[in-house]
Short mmCIF file of C-alpha atoms in Angstrom, two decimals:
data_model
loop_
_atom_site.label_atom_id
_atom_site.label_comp_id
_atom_site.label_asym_id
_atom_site.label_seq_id
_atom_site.Cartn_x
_atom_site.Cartn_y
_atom_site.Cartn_z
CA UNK A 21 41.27 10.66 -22.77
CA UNK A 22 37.06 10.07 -22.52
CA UNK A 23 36.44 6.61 -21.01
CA UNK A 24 34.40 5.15 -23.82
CA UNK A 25 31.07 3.65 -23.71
CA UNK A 26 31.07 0.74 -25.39
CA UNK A 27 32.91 -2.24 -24.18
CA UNK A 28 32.86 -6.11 -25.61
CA UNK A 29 32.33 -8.63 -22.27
CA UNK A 30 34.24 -11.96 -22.03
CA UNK A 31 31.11 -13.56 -20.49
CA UNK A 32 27.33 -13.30 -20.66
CA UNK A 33 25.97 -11.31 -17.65
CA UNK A 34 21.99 -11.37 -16.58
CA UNK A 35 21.11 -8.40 -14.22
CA UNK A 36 17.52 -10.48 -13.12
CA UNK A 37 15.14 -7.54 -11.43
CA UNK A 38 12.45 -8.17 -9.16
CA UNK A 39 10.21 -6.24 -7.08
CA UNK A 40 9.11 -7.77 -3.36
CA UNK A 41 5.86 -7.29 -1.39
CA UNK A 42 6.47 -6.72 1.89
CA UNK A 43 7.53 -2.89 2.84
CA UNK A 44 11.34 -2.94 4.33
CA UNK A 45 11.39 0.14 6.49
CA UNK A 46 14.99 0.70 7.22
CA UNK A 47 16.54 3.38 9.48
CA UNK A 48 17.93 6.46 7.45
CA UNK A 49 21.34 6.06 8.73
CA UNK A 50 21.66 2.67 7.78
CA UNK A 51 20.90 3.62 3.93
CA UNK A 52 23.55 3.79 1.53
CA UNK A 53 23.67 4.82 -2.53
CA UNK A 54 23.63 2.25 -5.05
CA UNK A 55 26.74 3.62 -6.44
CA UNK A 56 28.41 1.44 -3.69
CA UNK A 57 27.21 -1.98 -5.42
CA UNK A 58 26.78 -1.02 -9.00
CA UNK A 59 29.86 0.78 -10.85
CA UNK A 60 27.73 3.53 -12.79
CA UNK A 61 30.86 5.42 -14.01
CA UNK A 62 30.33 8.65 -14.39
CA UNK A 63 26.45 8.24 -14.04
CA UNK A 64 27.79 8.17 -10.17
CA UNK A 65 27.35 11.48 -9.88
CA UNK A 66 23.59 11.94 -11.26
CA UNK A 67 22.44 9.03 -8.74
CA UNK A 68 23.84 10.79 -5.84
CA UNK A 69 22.67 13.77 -7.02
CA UNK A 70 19.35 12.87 -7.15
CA UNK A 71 19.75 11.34 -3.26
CA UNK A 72 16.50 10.56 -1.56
CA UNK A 73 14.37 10.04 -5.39
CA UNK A 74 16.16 6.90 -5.93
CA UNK A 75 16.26 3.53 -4.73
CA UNK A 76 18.93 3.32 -1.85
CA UNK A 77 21.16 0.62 -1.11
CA UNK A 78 20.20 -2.06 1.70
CA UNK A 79 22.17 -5.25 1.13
CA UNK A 80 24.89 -6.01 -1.24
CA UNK A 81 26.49 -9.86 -1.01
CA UNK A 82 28.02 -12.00 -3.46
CA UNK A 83 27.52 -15.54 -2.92
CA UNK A 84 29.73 -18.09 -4.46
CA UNK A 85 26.71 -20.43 -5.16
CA UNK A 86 23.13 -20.09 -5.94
CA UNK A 87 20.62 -22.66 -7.16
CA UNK A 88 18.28 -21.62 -10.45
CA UNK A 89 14.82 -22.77 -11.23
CA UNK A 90 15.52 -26.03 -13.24
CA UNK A 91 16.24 -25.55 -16.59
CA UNK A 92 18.20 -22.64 -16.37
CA UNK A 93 21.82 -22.60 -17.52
CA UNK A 94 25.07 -22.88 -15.36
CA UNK A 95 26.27 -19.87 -13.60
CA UNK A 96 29.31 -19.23 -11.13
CA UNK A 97 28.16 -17.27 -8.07
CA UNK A 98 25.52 -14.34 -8.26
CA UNK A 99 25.64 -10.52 -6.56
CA UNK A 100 22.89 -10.31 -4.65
CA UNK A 101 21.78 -6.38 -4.22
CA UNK A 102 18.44 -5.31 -2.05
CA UNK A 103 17.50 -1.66 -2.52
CA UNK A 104 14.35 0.37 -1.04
CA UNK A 105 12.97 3.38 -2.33
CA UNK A 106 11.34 6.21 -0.86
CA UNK A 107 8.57 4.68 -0.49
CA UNK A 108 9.96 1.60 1.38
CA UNK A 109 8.93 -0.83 -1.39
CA UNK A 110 12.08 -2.97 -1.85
CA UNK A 111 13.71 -3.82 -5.63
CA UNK A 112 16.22 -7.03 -5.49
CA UNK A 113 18.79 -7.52 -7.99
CA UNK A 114 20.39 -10.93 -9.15
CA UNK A 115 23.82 -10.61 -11.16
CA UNK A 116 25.13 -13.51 -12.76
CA UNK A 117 27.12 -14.62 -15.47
CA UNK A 118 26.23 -17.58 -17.71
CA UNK A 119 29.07 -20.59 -18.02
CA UNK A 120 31.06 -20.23 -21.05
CA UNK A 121 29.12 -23.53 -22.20
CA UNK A 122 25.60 -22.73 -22.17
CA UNK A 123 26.52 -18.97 -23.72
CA UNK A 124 23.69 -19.31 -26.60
CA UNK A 125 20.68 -17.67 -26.94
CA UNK A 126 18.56 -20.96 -26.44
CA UNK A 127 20.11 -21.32 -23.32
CA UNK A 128 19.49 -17.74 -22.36
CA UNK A 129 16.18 -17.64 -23.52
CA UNK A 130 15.55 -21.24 -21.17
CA UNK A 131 17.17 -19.52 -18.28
CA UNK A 132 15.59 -15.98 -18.70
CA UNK A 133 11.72 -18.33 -18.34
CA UNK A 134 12.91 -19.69 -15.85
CA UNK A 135 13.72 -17.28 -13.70
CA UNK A 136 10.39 -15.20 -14.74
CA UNK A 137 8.22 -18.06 -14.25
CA UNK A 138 9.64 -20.15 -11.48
CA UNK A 139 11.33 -17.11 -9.33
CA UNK A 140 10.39 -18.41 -6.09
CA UNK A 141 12.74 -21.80 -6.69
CA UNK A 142 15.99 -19.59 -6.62
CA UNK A 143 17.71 -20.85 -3.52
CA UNK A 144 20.82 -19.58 -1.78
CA UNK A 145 22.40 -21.76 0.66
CA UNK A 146 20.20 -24.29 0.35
CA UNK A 147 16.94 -21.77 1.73
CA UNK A 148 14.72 -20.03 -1.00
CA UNK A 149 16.09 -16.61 -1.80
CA UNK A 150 13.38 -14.67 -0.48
CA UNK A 151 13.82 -16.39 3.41
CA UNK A 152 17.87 -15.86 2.90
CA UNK A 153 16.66 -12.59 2.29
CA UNK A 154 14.76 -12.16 5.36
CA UNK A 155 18.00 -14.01 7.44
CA UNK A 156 20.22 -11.26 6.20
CA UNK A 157 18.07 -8.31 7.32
CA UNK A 158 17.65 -9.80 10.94
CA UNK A 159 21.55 -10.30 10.45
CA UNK A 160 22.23 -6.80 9.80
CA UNK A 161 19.81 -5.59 12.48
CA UNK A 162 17.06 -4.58 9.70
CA UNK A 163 13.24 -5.00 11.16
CA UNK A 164 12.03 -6.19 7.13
CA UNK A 165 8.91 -5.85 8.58
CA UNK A 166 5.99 -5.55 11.16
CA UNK A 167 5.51 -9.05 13.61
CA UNK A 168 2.29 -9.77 12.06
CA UNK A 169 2.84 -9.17 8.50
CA UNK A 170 3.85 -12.19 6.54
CA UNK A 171 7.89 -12.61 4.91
CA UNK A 172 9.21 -11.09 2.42
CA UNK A 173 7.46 -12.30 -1.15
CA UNK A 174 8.35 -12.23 -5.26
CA UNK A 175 6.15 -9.51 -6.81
CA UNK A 176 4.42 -9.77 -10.30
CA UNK A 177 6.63 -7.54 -11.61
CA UNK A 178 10.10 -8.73 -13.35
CA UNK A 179 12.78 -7.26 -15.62
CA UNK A 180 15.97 -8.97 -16.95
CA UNK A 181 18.81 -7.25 -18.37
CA UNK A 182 20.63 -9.64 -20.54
CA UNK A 183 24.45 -8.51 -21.81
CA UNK A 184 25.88 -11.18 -24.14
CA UNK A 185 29.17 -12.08 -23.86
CA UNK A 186 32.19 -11.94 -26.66
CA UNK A 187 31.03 -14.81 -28.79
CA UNK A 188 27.45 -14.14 -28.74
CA UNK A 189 27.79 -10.37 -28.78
CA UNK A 190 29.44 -10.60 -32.50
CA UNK A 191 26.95 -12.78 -33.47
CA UNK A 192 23.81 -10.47 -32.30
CA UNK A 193 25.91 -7.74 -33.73
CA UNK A 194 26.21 -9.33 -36.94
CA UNK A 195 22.68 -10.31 -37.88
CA UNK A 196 21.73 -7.05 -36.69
CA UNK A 197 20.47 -4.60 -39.46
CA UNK A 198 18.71 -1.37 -40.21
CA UNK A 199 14.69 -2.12 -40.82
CA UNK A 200 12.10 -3.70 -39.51
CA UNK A 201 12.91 -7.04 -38.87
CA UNK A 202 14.97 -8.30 -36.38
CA UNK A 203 17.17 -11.51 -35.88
CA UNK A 204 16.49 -14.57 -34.76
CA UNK A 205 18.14 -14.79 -31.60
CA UNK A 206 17.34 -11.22 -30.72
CA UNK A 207 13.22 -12.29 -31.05
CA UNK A 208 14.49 -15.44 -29.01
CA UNK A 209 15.77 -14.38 -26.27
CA UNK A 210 14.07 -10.94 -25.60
CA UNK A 211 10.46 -13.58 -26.11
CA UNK A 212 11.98 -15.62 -23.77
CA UNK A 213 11.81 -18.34 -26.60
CA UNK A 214 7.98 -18.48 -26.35
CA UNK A 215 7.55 -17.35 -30.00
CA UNK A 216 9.46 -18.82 -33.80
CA UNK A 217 12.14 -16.07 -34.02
CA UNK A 218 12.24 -17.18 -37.58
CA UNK A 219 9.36 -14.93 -38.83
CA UNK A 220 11.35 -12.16 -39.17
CA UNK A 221 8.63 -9.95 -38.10
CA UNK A 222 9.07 -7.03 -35.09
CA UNK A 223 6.98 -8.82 -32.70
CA UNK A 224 6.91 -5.50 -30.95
CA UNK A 225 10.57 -5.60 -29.93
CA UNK A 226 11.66 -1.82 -29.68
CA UNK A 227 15.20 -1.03 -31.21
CA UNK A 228 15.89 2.70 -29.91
CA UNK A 229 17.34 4.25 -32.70
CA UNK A 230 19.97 6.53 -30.41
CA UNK A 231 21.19 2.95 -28.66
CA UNK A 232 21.55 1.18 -31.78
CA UNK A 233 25.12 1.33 -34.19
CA UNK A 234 25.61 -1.06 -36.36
CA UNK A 235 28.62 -3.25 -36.47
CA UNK A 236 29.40 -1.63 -32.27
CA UNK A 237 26.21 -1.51 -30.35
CA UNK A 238 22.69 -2.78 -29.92
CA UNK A 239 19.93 -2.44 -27.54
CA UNK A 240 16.45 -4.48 -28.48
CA UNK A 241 13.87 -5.26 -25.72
CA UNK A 242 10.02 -5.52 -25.05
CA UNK A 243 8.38 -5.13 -21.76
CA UNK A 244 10.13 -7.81 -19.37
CA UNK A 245 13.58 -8.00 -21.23
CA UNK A 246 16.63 -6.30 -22.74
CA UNK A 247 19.37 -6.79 -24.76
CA UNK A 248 22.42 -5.03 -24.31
CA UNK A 249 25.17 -5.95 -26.81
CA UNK A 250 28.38 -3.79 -27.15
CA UNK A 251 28.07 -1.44 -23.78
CA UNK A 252 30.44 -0.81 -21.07
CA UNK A 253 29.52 -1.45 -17.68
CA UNK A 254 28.90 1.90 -16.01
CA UNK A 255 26.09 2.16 -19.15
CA UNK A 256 24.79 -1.29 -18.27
CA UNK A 257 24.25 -0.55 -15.00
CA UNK A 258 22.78 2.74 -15.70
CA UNK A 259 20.63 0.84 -17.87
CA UNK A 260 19.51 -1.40 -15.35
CA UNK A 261 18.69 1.44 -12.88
CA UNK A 262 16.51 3.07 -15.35
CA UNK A 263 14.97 -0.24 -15.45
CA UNK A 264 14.22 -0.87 -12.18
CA UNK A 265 12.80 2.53 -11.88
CA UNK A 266 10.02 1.60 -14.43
CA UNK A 267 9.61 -2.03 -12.93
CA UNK A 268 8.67 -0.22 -9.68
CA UNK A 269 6.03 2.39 -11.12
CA UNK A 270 4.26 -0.67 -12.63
CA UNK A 271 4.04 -2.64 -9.66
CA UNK A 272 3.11 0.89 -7.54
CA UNK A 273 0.07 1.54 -10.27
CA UNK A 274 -0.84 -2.49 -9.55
CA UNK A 275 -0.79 -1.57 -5.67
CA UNK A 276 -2.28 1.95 -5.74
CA UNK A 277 -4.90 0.54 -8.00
CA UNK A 278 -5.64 -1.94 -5.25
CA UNK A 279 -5.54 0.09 -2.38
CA UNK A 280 -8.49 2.55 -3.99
CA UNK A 281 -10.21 -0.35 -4.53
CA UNK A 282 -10.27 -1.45 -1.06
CA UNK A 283 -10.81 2.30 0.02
CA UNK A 284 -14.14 1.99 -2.17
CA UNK A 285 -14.91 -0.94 -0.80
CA UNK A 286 -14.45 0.63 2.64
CA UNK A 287 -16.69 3.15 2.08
CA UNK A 288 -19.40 1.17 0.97
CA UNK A 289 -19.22 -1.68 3.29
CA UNK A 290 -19.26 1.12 6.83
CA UNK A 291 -21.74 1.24 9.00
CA UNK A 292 -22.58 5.21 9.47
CA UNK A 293 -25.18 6.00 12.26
CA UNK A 294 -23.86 8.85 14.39
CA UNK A 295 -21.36 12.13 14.06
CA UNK A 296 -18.56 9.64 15.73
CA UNK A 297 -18.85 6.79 12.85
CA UNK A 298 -18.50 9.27 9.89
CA UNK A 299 -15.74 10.79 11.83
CA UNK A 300 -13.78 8.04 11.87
CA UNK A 301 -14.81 6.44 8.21
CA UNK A 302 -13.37 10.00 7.11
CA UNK A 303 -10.29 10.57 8.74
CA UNK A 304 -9.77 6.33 7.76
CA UNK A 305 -10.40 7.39 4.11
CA UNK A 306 -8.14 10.25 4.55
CA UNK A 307 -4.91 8.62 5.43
CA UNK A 308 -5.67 5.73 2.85
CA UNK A 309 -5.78 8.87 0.21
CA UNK A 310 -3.07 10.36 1.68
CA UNK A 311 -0.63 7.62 1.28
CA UNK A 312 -2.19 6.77 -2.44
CA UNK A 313 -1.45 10.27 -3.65
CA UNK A 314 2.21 10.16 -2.08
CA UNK A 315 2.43 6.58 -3.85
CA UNK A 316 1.46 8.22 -7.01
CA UNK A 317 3.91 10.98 -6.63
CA UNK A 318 7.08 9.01 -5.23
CA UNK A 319 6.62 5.17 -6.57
CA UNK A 320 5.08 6.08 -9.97
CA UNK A 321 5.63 10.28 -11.28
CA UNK A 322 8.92 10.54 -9.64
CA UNK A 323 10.38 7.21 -12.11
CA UNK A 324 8.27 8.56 -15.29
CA UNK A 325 10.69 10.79 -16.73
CA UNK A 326 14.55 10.78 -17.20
CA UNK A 327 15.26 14.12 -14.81
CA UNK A 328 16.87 11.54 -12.19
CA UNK A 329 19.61 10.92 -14.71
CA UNK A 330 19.76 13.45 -18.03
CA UNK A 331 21.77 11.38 -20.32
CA UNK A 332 21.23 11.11 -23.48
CA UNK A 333 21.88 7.21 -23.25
CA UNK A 334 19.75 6.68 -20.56
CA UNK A 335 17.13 9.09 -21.47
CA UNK A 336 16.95 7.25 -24.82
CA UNK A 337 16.30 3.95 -23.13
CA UNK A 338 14.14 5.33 -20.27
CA UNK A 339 11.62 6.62 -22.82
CA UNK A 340 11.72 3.49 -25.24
CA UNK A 341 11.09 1.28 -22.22
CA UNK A 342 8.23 3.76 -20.62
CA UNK A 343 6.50 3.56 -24.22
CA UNK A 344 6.34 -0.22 -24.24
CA UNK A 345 5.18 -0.85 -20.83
CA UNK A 346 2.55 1.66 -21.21
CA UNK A 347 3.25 3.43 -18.08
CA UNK A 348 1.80 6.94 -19.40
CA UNK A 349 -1.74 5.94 -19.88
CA UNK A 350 -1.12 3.79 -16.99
CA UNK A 351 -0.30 6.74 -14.71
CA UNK A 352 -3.12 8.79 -16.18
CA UNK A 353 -5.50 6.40 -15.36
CA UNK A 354 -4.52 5.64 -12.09
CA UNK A 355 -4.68 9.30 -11.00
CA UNK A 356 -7.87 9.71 -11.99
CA UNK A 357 -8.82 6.27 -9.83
CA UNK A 358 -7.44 8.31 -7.27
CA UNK A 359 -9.38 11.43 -8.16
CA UNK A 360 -12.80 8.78 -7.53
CA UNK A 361 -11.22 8.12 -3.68
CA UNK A 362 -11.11 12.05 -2.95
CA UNK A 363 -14.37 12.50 -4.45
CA UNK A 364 -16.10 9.91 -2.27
CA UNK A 365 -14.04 11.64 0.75
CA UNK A 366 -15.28 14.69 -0.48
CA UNK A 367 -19.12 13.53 -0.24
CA UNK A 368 -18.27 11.68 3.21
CA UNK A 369 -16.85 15.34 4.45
CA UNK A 370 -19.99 17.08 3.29
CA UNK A 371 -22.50 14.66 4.83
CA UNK A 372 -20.33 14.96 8.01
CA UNK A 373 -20.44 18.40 7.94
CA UNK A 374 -23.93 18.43 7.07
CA UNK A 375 -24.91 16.43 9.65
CA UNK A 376 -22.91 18.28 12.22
CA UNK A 377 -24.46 21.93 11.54
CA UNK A 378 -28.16 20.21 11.77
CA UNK A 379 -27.25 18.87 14.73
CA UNK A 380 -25.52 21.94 15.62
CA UNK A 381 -28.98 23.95 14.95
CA UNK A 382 -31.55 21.55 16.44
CA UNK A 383 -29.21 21.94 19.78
CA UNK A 384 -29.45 25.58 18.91
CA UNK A 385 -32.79 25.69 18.44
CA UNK A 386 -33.81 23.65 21.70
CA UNK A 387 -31.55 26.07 24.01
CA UNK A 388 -34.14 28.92 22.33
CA UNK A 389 -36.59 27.53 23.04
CA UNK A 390 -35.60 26.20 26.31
CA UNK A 391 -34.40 29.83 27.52
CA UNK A 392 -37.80 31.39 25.98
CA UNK A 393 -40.20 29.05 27.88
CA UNK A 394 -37.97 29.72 30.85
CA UNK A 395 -38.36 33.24 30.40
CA UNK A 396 -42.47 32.94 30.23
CA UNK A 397 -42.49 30.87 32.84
CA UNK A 398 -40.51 33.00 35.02
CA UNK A 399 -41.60 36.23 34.56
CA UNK A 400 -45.17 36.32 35.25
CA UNK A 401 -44.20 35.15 38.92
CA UNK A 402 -41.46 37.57 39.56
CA UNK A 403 -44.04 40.26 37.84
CA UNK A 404 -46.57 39.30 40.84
CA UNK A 405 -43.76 38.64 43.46
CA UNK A 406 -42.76 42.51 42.83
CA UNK A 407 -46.30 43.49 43.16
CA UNK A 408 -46.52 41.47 46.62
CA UNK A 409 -43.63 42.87 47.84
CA UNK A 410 -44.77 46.63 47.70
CA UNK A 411 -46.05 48.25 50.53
CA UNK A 412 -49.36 49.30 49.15
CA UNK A 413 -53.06 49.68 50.26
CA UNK A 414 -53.99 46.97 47.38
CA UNK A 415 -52.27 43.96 48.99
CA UNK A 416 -53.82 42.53 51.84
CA UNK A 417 -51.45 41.63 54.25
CA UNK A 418 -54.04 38.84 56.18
CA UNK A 419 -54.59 37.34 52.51
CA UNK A 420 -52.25 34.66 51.25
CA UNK A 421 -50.85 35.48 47.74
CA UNK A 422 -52.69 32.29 46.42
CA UNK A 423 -56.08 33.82 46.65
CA UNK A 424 -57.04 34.26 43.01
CA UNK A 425 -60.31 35.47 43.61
CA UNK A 426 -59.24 38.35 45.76
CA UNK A 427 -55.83 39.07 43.42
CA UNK A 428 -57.07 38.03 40.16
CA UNK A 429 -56.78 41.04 38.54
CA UNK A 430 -53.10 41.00 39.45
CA UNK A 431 -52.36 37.50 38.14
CA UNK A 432 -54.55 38.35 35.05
CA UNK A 433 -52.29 41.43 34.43
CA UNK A 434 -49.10 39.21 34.78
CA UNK A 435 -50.19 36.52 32.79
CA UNK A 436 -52.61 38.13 30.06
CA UNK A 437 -49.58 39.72 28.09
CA UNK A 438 -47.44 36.58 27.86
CA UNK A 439 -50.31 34.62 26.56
CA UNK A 440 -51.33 36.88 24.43
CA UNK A 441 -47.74 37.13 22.92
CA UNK A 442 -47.87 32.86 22.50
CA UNK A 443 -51.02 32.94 20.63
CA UNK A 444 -49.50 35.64 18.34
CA UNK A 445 -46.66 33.68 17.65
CA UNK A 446 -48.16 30.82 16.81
CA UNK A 447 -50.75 32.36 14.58
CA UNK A 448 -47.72 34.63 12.48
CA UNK A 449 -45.71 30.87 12.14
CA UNK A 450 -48.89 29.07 10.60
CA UNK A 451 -49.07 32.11 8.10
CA UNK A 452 -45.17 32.04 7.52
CA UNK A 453 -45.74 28.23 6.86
CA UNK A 454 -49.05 29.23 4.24
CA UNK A 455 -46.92 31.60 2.84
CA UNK A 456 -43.94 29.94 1.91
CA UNK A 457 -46.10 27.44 -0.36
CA UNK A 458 -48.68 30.36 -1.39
CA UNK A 459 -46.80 31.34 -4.32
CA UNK A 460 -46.79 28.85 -6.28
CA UNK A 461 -50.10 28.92 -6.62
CA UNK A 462 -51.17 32.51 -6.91
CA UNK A 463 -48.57 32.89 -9.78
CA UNK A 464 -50.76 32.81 -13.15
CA UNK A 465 -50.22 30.27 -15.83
CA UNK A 466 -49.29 31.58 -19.04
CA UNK A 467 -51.05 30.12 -21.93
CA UNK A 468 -49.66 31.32 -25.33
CA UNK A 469 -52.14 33.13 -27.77
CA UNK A 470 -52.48 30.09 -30.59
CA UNK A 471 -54.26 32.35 -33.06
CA UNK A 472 -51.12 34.83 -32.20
CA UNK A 473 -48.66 32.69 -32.72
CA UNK A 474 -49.46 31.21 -36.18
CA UNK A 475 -49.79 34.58 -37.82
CA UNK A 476 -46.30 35.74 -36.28
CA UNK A 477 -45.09 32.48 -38.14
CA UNK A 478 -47.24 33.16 -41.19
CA UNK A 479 -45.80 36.96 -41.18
CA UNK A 480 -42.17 34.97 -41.19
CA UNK A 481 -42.72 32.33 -43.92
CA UNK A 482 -43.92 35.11 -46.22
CA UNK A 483 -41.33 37.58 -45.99
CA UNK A 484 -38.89 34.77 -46.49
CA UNK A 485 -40.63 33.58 -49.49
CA UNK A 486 -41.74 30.37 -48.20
#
């Protein structure tokens, strides 16, 4: 027989969703799948399937005690999961299950603010969660991160995955009908309680119609919650995964977003006097781009569609929870943010390579002209060395060469030519430079014929009867 997918708990369970700061750059080897902490059922087989795309498995504990932000309810113990995806940015998960005496939705809703709002107060052993976190990684031989980078940090990002227990599952179930409205306890604690769930109104809760049977299942959340009531745990979990891949494209678009900004502001704020300086502003602004666009492709595009795990189920809440967090105009946006970085690159290049080919022809042109005075200068004297050097009646062997009044003719034969060929160059440039500019003004203005004109229009108005 089918497992089945729906299930009834004994006990609430949260599945609390953060995202950190700090890249954890973990060897390959030391990488496992999450299907080792999370039972995903036969989802398994999608998530290792998809390898690589996915968040991979870092740490998985359970710890028999951890302390909540005040106010929150009562739990036994919490699973403690740290994953990293491709792109290094780590996702930490927080299991617990709510004391059978605080399972009500007040209570929830208190303990789901809590933990939004006051994240960083979550101790374990005494230590805030995030240093415990660090701990464990050194433990385990992980480098978390570079020496002078600071610890590991909440993110702005959160989602919590609430799945009510027996008692409050059949109530959820039973106030749950087909419409508009929703109940009371369903606005409660997907609001977090910060809104009258007595209004009966939406309040922009999404229901997915797929997820939701009356009387056996229900799934209601908005942009930092769910509600899961009436699902086994393999669908849970898969639900939570599909989660986490969403919470991580928003924070990515926050950081990418960031990044181009800084790029910009890199751009504008360098200093760019020789070849060398644009040279290294562009290859700078080149590996910033570079790691944007593989951001965009593996943090953001690679979570914004269900391919990773094509169930219906999943697909169903993948696309529900996409629409309400506005991550499709979000990645649109964003790409074109990034399409502003390559297009200031793009200038940078072309001034660089503009600059390089003028340089490239006034070096040019100053070896031409170098080599052509060299050449004038030259061979006049080997001209009247030659003539020196034959044995003829017309050199005078008791004369030194440097009598110009006795060998003029020879040095005016020699030097006559190449003078003359200077002055005509010069005089053929200045009439190149007339030229170019000449033109424009020998070309004759044309002045329309008025008197022309108006009885063309006159000839028009009449044969159209006007």
């Amino acid at each position: 027989m089918p497992r089945s997918d729906t299930a009834v708990r004994a006990r609430t369970r949260l599945l609390l969703m953060y995202n950190l700061t700090q890249q954890v750059r973990v060897p390959d080897d030391m990488l496992r799948p999450l299907t080792e902490a999370l039972d995903l059922g036969r989802f398994a087989a999608h998530v290792e399937a998809a390898g690589r795309l996915l968040p991979r498995l870092v740490l998985h504990e359970r710890v028999p005690e951890i302390t909540l932000p005040p106010s929150a309810a009562r739990v036994d113990g919490a699973a403690i999961t740290l994953a990293v995806t491709p792109r290094w940015d780590p996702l930490l998960f927080v299991e617990v299950e709510i004391a059978d005496d605080a399972d009500g939705s007040d209570a929830i809703a208190e303990t789901l603010y809590a933990t939004w709002q006051d994240r960083s107060a979550t101790r374990v052993d005494g230590a805030p969660l995030t240093e415990w976190l660090d701990e464990r990684l050194r433990a385990h031989g992980v480098t978390a991160r570079p020496a002078d980078q600071p610890p590991l940090e909440f993110g702005r990002n959160v989602h919590q995955s609430v799945f009510p227990g027996a008692a409050l599952a059949r109530g959820l179930l039973a106030e749950h009908v087909r419409g508009d409205a929703v109940g009371s306890d369903v606005v409660t604690i997907v609001l977090r309680g910060t809104l009258d769930g007595s209004t009966g109104a939406t309040l922009g809760i999404r229901r997915p119609e797929t997820l939701n049977n009356p009387g056996q299942t229900m799934v209601a959340h908005g942009r930092g919650v769910s509600l899961i009531v009436g699902y086994a745990p393999p669908v849970e979990n898969a639900f939570g995964l599909a989660a986490a891949g969403i919470l991580n494209a928003v924070a990515a678009v926050h950081r990418i977003r960031r990044q181009a900004f800084e790029a910009l502001e890199l751009d504008r704020a360098a200093v760019v006097e020789t070849a060398d300086d644009a040279r290294t502003l562009v290859a700078r602004l080149s590996r910033r781009l570079s790691d944007l666009q593989l951001d965009l492709s593996f943090s953001v595009e690679a979570y914004a569609d269900t391919i990773l795990i094509p169930e219906l189920l999943v697909e169903s809440f993948h696309s529900s929870l996409r629409g309400v967090s506005a991550l499709a105009d979000a990645l649109a946006n964003t790409s074109r943010i990034v399409e502003r970085v390559d297009a200031v690159l793009a200038t940078r290049r072309v001034d660089l390579e503009t600059a390089s080919q003028q340089y490239a022809e006034r070096r040019d042109r100053v070896l031409a002209a170098v080599i052509a005075v060299g050449s004038v200068i030259a061979l006049p004297p080997a001209l009247l060395l030659a003539f020196f050097g034959v044995n003829s009646s017309d050199v005078d062997p008791r004369r030194s060469i440097l009598d110009v009044h006795h060998y003029g003719v020879a040095y005016a034969i020699a030097w006559l030519p190449f003078l003359l060929l200077i002055a005509v160059g010069l005089v053929a440039r200045h009439r190149i430079s007339l030229r170019l500019s000449a033109p424009a003004a020998d070309i004759p203005a044309v002045i329309p014929d008025r008197r022309r004109t108006r009885r063309s229009w006159l000839g028009r108005s009449r044969r159209h009867g006007r």
